[in-house]
Coordinates of C-alpha atoms in Angstrom, one line a residue:
M15 CA 19.0 6.7 2.1
R16 CA 16.7 9.3 0.6
A17 CA 18.2 12.1 -1.4
N18 CA 16.7 15.0 0.5
P19 CA 16.2 14.1 4.1
R20 CA 15.0 17.5 5.4
A21 CA 12.7 18.6 2.6
S22 CA 9.9 16.2 3.4
S23 CA 10.7 15.6 7.1
V24 CA 8.0 16.3 9.6
S25 CA 8.6 16.7 13.3
R26 CA 7.2 13.7 15.1
R27 CA 6.7 15.7 18.3
S28 CA 5.0 18.5 16.3
L29 CA 2.6 16.0 14.8
L30 CA 1.7 14.5 18.1
R31 CA 0.8 17.9 19.5
A32 CA -1.3 18.6 16.4
I33 CA -3.3 15.5 16.8
G34 CA -3.6 15.8 20.6
G35 CA -1.0 13.3 21.6
G36 CA 0.3 14.0 25.1
A37 CA -3.0 15.3 26.4
A38 CA -4.0 12.1 28.1
V39 CA -2.5 11.1 31.4
S40 CA -3.5 7.8 32.9
T41 CA -4.8 7.8 36.4
L42 CA -2.5 5.0 37.3
A43 CA 0.6 6.8 36.2
G44 CA -0.5 10.2 37.5
C45 CA -1.0 9.0 41.1
G46 CA 2.5 7.5 41.4
V47 CA 4.0 4.1 40.6
P48 CA 1.8 1.3 41.9
A49 CA 3.4 -1.3 44.2
A50 CA 3.5 -4.1 41.6
Y51 CA 7.1 -5.2 41.5
I52 CA 7.8 -8.4 39.5
G53 CA 10.8 -10.4 40.5
P54 CA 13.5 -11.5 38.1
G55 CA 12.4 -15.1 38.0
E56 CA 8.9 -14.2 36.9
R57 CA 9.7 -11.9 33.9
A58 CA 10.4 -14.4 31.1
A59 CA 8.1 -16.6 29.1
G60 CA 8.8 -19.5 26.8
D61 CA 10.6 -17.9 23.8
R62 CA 9.0 -19.0 20.5
S63 CA 11.5 -17.1 18.3
R64 CA 13.1 -20.1 16.6
R65 CA 9.9 -21.7 15.5
D66 CA 7.8 -18.5 15.1
R67 CA 9.7 -16.0 13.0
T68 CA 7.6 -12.9 14.0
L69 CA 8.0 -9.9 16.1
T70 CA 5.5 -7.2 17.3
F71 CA 7.2 -3.8 17.6
A72 CA 5.3 -0.7 19.0
N73 CA 6.8 2.7 18.3
W74 CA 5.8 6.4 18.0
P75 CA 4.5 7.9 14.7
L76 CA 7.1 9.3 12.3
Y77 CA 10.0 7.6 14.0
I78 CA 11.3 5.3 11.3
D79 CA 12.4 5.7 7.7
T80 CA 9.7 5.4 5.0
D81 CA 9.8 5.1 1.2
D82 CA 9.6 8.4 -0.7
D83 CA 6.9 7.0 -3.0
D84 CA 5.0 4.8 -0.6
S85 CA 4.9 5.9 3.1
T86 CA 3.6 2.5 4.1
K87 CA 6.9 0.9 3.2
R88 CA 9.8 1.1 5.7
P89 CA 13.1 0.3 3.9
S90 CA 15.1 -0.6 7.0
L91 CA 12.5 -2.9 8.3
D92 CA 12.0 -4.5 4.9
A93 CA 15.7 -5.2 4.7
F94 CA 15.7 -6.8 8.2
E95 CA 12.8 -9.0 7.2
K96 CA 14.5 -10.1 4.0
R97 CA 17.8 -10.8 5.8
T98 CA 16.4 -12.7 8.8
G99 CA 13.1 -14.1 7.6
I100 CA 11.5 -12.4 10.7
D101 CA 8.1 -10.8 10.0
V102 CA 7.9 -7.5 11.9
R103 CA 4.4 -6.4 12.8
Y104 CA 5.1 -2.7 13.2
T105 CA 2.6 -0.4 14.9
E106 CA 2.6 3.3 15.6
E107 CA 0.5 3.2 18.7
I108 CA 2.5 5.2 21.2
N109 CA 1.4 8.8 21.3
D110 CA 2.3 9.6 24.9
N111 CA 4.3 7.9 27.6
D112 CA 1.7 8.1 30.4
E113 CA -1.1 7.1 28.0
F114 CA 0.8 4.0 26.9
F115 CA 1.7 3.2 30.5
G116 CA -1.9 3.2 31.3
K117 CA -2.7 0.9 28.3
I118 CA -0.2 -1.9 29.1
S119 CA 0.3 -1.6 32.9
P120 CA -2.8 -3.7 33.9
S121 CA -1.3 -6.7 32.0
L122 CA 2.2 -6.2 33.4
M123 CA 0.9 -5.8 37.0
N124 CA -1.2 -8.9 36.7
H125 CA 1.6 -10.9 35.1
Q126 CA 0.0 -11.2 31.7
E127 CA 1.4 -10.8 28.2
T128 CA 1.1 -7.4 26.6
G129 CA 1.1 -8.7 23.0
R130 CA 4.2 -6.7 22.3
D131 CA 7.8 -7.9 22.0
L132 CA 9.4 -4.5 21.7
I133 CA 8.4 -1.0 22.7
V134 CA 10.0 2.5 22.6
I135 CA 9.3 5.0 25.4
S136 CA 11.2 7.9 27.0
D137 CA 13.9 7.1 29.4
W138 CA 12.1 8.8 32.3
M139 CA 9.3 6.3 31.8
C140 CA 11.7 3.5 31.1
A141 CA 13.0 4.2 34.7
R142 CA 9.6 3.3 36.0
F143 CA 9.5 0.0 34.1
V144 CA 12.9 -0.9 35.3
R145 CA 12.1 -0.1 38.9
L146 CA 9.0 -2.2 38.8
G147 CA 10.7 -5.2 37.1
W148 CA 8.4 -5.0 34.1
V149 CA 11.2 -5.4 31.5
Q150 CA 13.5 -8.3 30.6
E151 CA 17.2 -8.0 30.7
M152 CA 18.7 -8.4 27.2
D153 CA 21.3 -10.9 26.2
R154 CA 24.3 -8.8 25.0
S155 CA 26.0 -11.9 23.6
R156 CA 23.4 -11.6 20.9
Q157 CA 24.0 -7.9 20.4
P158 CA 27.6 -7.3 19.3
N159 CA 26.7 -4.1 17.5
V160 CA 25.1 -2.6 20.6
T161 CA 28.1 -3.6 22.7
K162 CA 30.5 -2.0 20.1
Y163 CA 28.7 1.1 18.8
L164 CA 26.4 2.5 21.5
D165 CA 27.4 6.1 22.3
P166 CA 29.4 6.1 25.6
L167 CA 27.4 9.1 26.8
L168 CA 24.3 6.9 26.8
R169 CA 25.7 3.7 28.1
S170 CA 24.9 3.9 31.8
P171 CA 22.0 6.1 33.0
S172 CA 21.3 6.1 36.7
F173 CA 18.1 4.1 36.3
D174 CA 19.7 1.3 34.2
P175 CA 23.4 1.0 34.9
G176 CA 25.1 -0.7 32.0
R177 CA 21.9 -0.5 29.9
K178 CA 21.1 -4.1 30.7
N179 CA 17.3 -3.5 30.2
T180 CA 17.1 -0.7 27.7
V181 CA 18.8 0.4 24.4
P182 CA 18.4 3.9 23.0
W183 CA 16.4 4.1 19.8
Q184 CA 17.1 7.8 19.3
S185 CA 18.4 10.5 21.5
G186 CA 18.0 14.3 21.8
I187 CA 18.9 17.4 23.7
T188 CA 16.8 19.8 25.6
G189 CA 18.3 23.2 25.2
I190 CA 17.4 26.7 24.1
A191 CA 16.1 27.9 20.8
Y192 CA 16.0 31.5 19.8
N193 CA 15.7 33.8 16.8
K194 CA 19.1 35.4 16.5
R195 CA 18.1 38.0 13.9
K196 CA 15.0 39.3 15.8
L197 CA 16.7 39.2 19.2
G198 CA 19.8 40.9 17.9
R199 CA 22.2 39.1 20.2
E200 CA 23.4 35.7 21.2
I201 CA 22.2 33.5 24.0
K202 CA 24.9 31.5 25.8
H203 CA 23.5 30.9 29.3
V204 CA 20.2 29.8 30.8
S205 CA 20.2 33.0 32.8
D206 CA 20.1 35.0 29.5
L207 CA 16.4 33.9 29.2
W208 CA 15.7 36.2 32.2
D209 CA 17.1 39.4 30.6
D210 CA 14.7 42.4 30.4
D211 CA 14.6 42.4 26.6
L212 CA 12.9 39.0 26.7
K213 CA 10.1 39.8 29.1
G214 CA 6.9 38.3 27.8
R215 CA 8.7 36.7 24.9
V216 CA 10.0 33.5 26.6
T217 CA 8.3 30.1 27.0
L218 CA 9.2 27.0 29.0
L219 CA 8.2 23.4 28.5
S220 CA 5.2 22.5 30.5
G221 CA 6.1 18.9 31.3
L222 CA 7.9 18.3 34.6
D223 CA 10.2 15.6 33.2
E224 CA 11.0 17.7 30.1
S225 CA 11.7 21.0 31.8
F226 CA 13.4 20.8 35.2
A227 CA 16.9 19.5 34.3
L228 CA 17.9 22.4 32.0
L229 CA 16.7 25.0 34.6
M230 CA 18.8 23.2 37.3
Q231 CA 21.8 23.3 35.0
G232 CA 21.4 27.0 34.8
D233 CA 21.9 27.1 38.6
G234 CA 25.1 25.1 38.2
V235 CA 23.6 21.8 39.5
D236 CA 25.0 18.5 38.5
I237 CA 21.8 16.9 37.2
T238 CA 23.2 13.4 37.5
K239 CA 22.7 13.7 41.3
W240 CA 20.4 16.6 41.9
K241 CA 18.6 17.1 45.2
A242 CA 15.0 18.0 46.2
D243 CA 16.3 21.5 47.3
D244 CA 17.6 22.0 43.8
F245 CA 14.2 21.3 42.4
H246 CA 12.4 23.7 44.8
A247 CA 15.0 26.4 44.1
V248 CA 14.1 26.2 40.4
C249 CA 10.4 26.4 41.2
D250 CA 10.9 29.5 43.4
R251 CA 12.6 31.3 40.6
V252 CA 10.0 30.3 38.0
E253 CA 7.1 31.3 40.2
K254 CA 8.5 34.8 40.4
L255 CA 9.1 34.9 36.6
V256 CA 5.5 33.9 36.0
A257 CA 4.2 36.5 38.5
S258 CA 6.2 39.2 36.8
K259 CA 4.9 38.0 33.4
H260 CA 8.4 37.5 32.1
I261 CA 7.4 33.9 31.0
R262 CA 4.8 34.2 28.3
R263 CA 3.4 30.7 28.8
F264 CA 4.3 27.0 29.2
T265 CA 4.1 24.9 26.1
G266 CA 4.1 21.4 24.7
N267 CA 5.7 21.3 21.2
D268 CA 3.6 24.2 20.2
Y269 CA 6.5 26.5 21.0
I270 CA 7.5 25.8 17.4
K271 CA 4.7 28.0 16.0
D272 CA 5.4 30.8 18.5
L273 CA 9.1 30.9 17.6
S274 CA 8.4 30.8 13.9
S275 CA 5.8 33.6 14.1
G276 CA 8.1 35.8 16.2
D277 CA 5.7 35.9 19.1
V278 CA 8.4 34.2 21.1
L279 CA 12.1 35.1 20.8
A280 CA 13.6 32.4 23.0
C281 CA 12.3 29.2 24.5
Q282 CA 13.2 25.8 25.9
A283 CA 13.3 23.4 22.9
Y284 CA 14.2 20.0 21.6
S285 CA 17.1 19.6 19.2
G286 CA 15.2 17.5 16.8
D287 CA 12.5 20.2 16.4
V288 CA 15.0 22.9 15.8
I289 CA 16.6 21.0 12.9
Q290 CA 13.2 21.1 11.2
L291 CA 12.8 24.8 11.9
Q292 CA 16.2 25.7 10.6
A293 CA 15.3 24.2 7.2
D294 CA 12.8 27.0 6.7
D295 CA 14.3 29.7 8.9
P296 CA 18.1 29.8 9.2
D297 CA 17.8 32.6 11.8
I298 CA 16.7 30.0 14.4
E299 CA 19.6 28.9 16.6
F300 CA 19.8 26.0 19.0
V301 CA 22.0 26.5 22.0
V302 CA 23.6 24.1 24.5
P303 CA 24.2 26.6 27.3
E304 CA 27.6 27.0 28.8
E305 CA 26.3 25.4 32.0
G306 CA 25.2 22.4 30.0
A307 CA 22.0 20.8 28.6
E308 CA 20.1 17.6 29.2
L309 CA 20.8 14.6 27.0
W310 CA 17.8 12.3 26.8
A311 CA 16.8 9.2 24.9
E312 CA 13.8 7.2 23.9
S313 CA 14.7 3.6 24.3
L314 CA 13.8 0.1 23.2
M315 CA 12.6 -2.4 25.9
I316 CA 11.4 -6.0 25.8
P317 CA 8.4 -6.2 28.2
N318 CA 7.8 -9.1 30.5
L319 CA 6.5 -12.3 29.0
A320 CA 7.3 -11.3 25.5
R321 CA 7.2 -14.4 23.4
H322 CA 9.8 -13.4 20.8
K323 CA 12.7 -12.1 22.9
Q324 CA 15.5 -13.4 20.7
N325 CA 13.8 -11.9 17.6
A326 CA 13.5 -8.6 19.4
E327 CA 17.2 -8.7 20.4
A328 CA 18.2 -9.3 16.8
L329 CA 16.2 -6.3 15.6
I330 CA 17.7 -4.0 18.2
D331 CA 21.2 -5.1 17.2
Y332 CA 20.4 -4.6 13.5
Y333 CA 19.6 -1.0 14.1
Y334 CA 23.0 -0.6 15.7
E335 CA 24.9 -1.4 12.5
P336 CA 26.4 1.9 11.5
E337 CA 24.9 1.8 8.0
V338 CA 21.4 1.2 9.3
A339 CA 21.8 3.8 12.0
A340 CA 22.9 6.3 9.4
D341 CA 19.7 5.6 7.3
L342 CA 17.5 6.1 10.3
A343 CA 19.4 9.3 11.5
A344 CA 19.0 10.8 8.0
W345 CA 15.2 10.4 8.3
V346 CA 14.3 11.3 11.9
N347 CA 17.0 14.0 12.5
Y348 CA 17.4 13.3 16.2
V349 CA 20.8 12.7 18.0
C350 CA 22.1 9.4 16.7
P351 CA 23.0 6.9 19.4
V352 CA 25.6 5.4 17.1
P353 CA 28.4 7.8 16.5
A354 CA 30.0 5.6 13.9
A355 CA 27.1 6.4 11.6
R356 CA 28.6 9.8 11.2
D357 CA 31.3 8.4 8.9
I358 CA 28.8 6.7 6.8
L359 CA 26.9 9.9 6.1
A360 CA 30.1 11.9 5.7
S361 CA 31.2 9.6 2.8
S362 CA 27.9 10.0 1.0
K363 CA 28.1 11.6 -2.5
D364 CA 24.8 13.3 -1.7
K365 CA 25.6 16.8 -0.4
E366 CA 22.5 16.9 1.8
L367 CA 23.3 13.6 3.5
A368 CA 27.0 14.5 3.9
A369 CA 25.9 17.8 5.6
L370 CA 24.0 15.8 8.2
A371 CA 27.3 14.3 9.4
E372 CA 28.5 17.9 10.3
D373 CA 25.3 18.8 12.1
P374 CA 26.0 18.9 15.9
L375 CA 22.4 18.4 16.6
I376 CA 22.6 14.9 15.1
F377 CA 26.3 14.2 15.9
P378 CA 27.3 16.5 18.7
D379 CA 30.9 17.6 18.5
D380 CA 33.4 17.2 21.3
A381 CA 32.9 20.6 22.8
M382 CA 29.1 20.1 22.9
R383 CA 29.4 16.5 24.3
K384 CA 31.3 17.8 27.3
R385 CA 28.3 19.9 28.3
L386 CA 25.7 17.2 27.9
A387 CA 24.4 15.1 30.9
I388 CA 21.6 12.6 31.6
A389 CA 19.5 13.7 34.5
R390 CA 18.8 11.3 37.3
D391 CA 15.2 10.3 37.2
I392 CA 12.5 11.5 39.6
T393 CA 11.8 8.7 42.0
S394 CA 8.3 7.3 42.8
E395 CA 8.6 8.9 46.2
E396 CA 9.3 12.3 44.8
R397 CA 7.0 12.4 41.9
T398 CA 3.6 13.2 43.5
E399 CA 5.0 16.1 45.5
F400 CA 7.1 17.5 42.6
A401 CA 4.4 17.1 40.0
K402 CA 1.9 18.9 42.2
R403 CA 4.2 21.9 42.7
W404 CA 5.3 22.1 39.1
N405 CA 1.8 21.7 37.6
A406 CA 0.5 24.4 39.8
I407 CA 3.2 26.8 38.4
A408 CA 2.7 25.7 34.8
G409 CA -1.1 25.9 35.1
L410 CA -1.6 22.3 34.3

């Protein structure tokens, strides 16, 4: 583990916005899920893992530990390679879920290899892959650490009951961030965002999949089984708040600079980003509202026809060893999907690392956990209608 995890940490989401990641949306993804379902018997290819000790792993930028002196070195991956003899070809090619969907969907639809054995995408996009049968079911007999240590809150999302096809890489919370000193009061509820003293100083996330769940929770909706009427009720309210200029604008991760500058006093935010902000500005608070907040994950999947499935399963299980999970959590500062990693960090002689064990944005405490829920995904039948309405409100 590095000695000072926060000092040199950079928000992955912030970097992606800075370089333009997230701007592209594939035509294929944007017009709804294509009818290209692949049946269970057609998903596997001959596994070369035993004779070909390699693995191609596609991930997002800034989403793995690196060496302090040489950013091209990844200590946890290096340790896995040394232990197993498996050569990991690691690429940081995923900058946006829709963009990556557009990149590999032609191969998957046409029953061709993608050239990747392991990928990480957001769970709402994982849901699309699972529905289409574009991902292989994992062999849990080869993954005892996943079976033992995966956070119970993340074990059975509606799109993948029992997590047979996906395993969380990292998790996070969509809640509310605000400047407590400048606002001069606490925020405890989603409805507090609509108070008069915040008019013109509030932002919401622009992405449909990122924004709707928290707003529904503010209405008291159980987001694990929300209805279309719940979505439209949220849109009705937000439309009025936009018309009255209460909502300043809709953002990607650029809410960070607005919050830091004081142009915005409160906003929808991701827990991982706020950890970064708090290192420089302790007046920034992150809130899981009393009504609850959305717990999300970005998950590992083995796409159809991957030629090194057993190698991929071994790598996934390796990252579920508490010691390895602790190293990763100390670097990326998202919610760790391995609660047992908390004890590893807590026992560290390094005060910075030990403090991470007490950070509820990395290891949510019991009170916070009771207010977290995974939203049911937007179905392919709903997506076109809902995206059209939300994008019109958000000005997309």
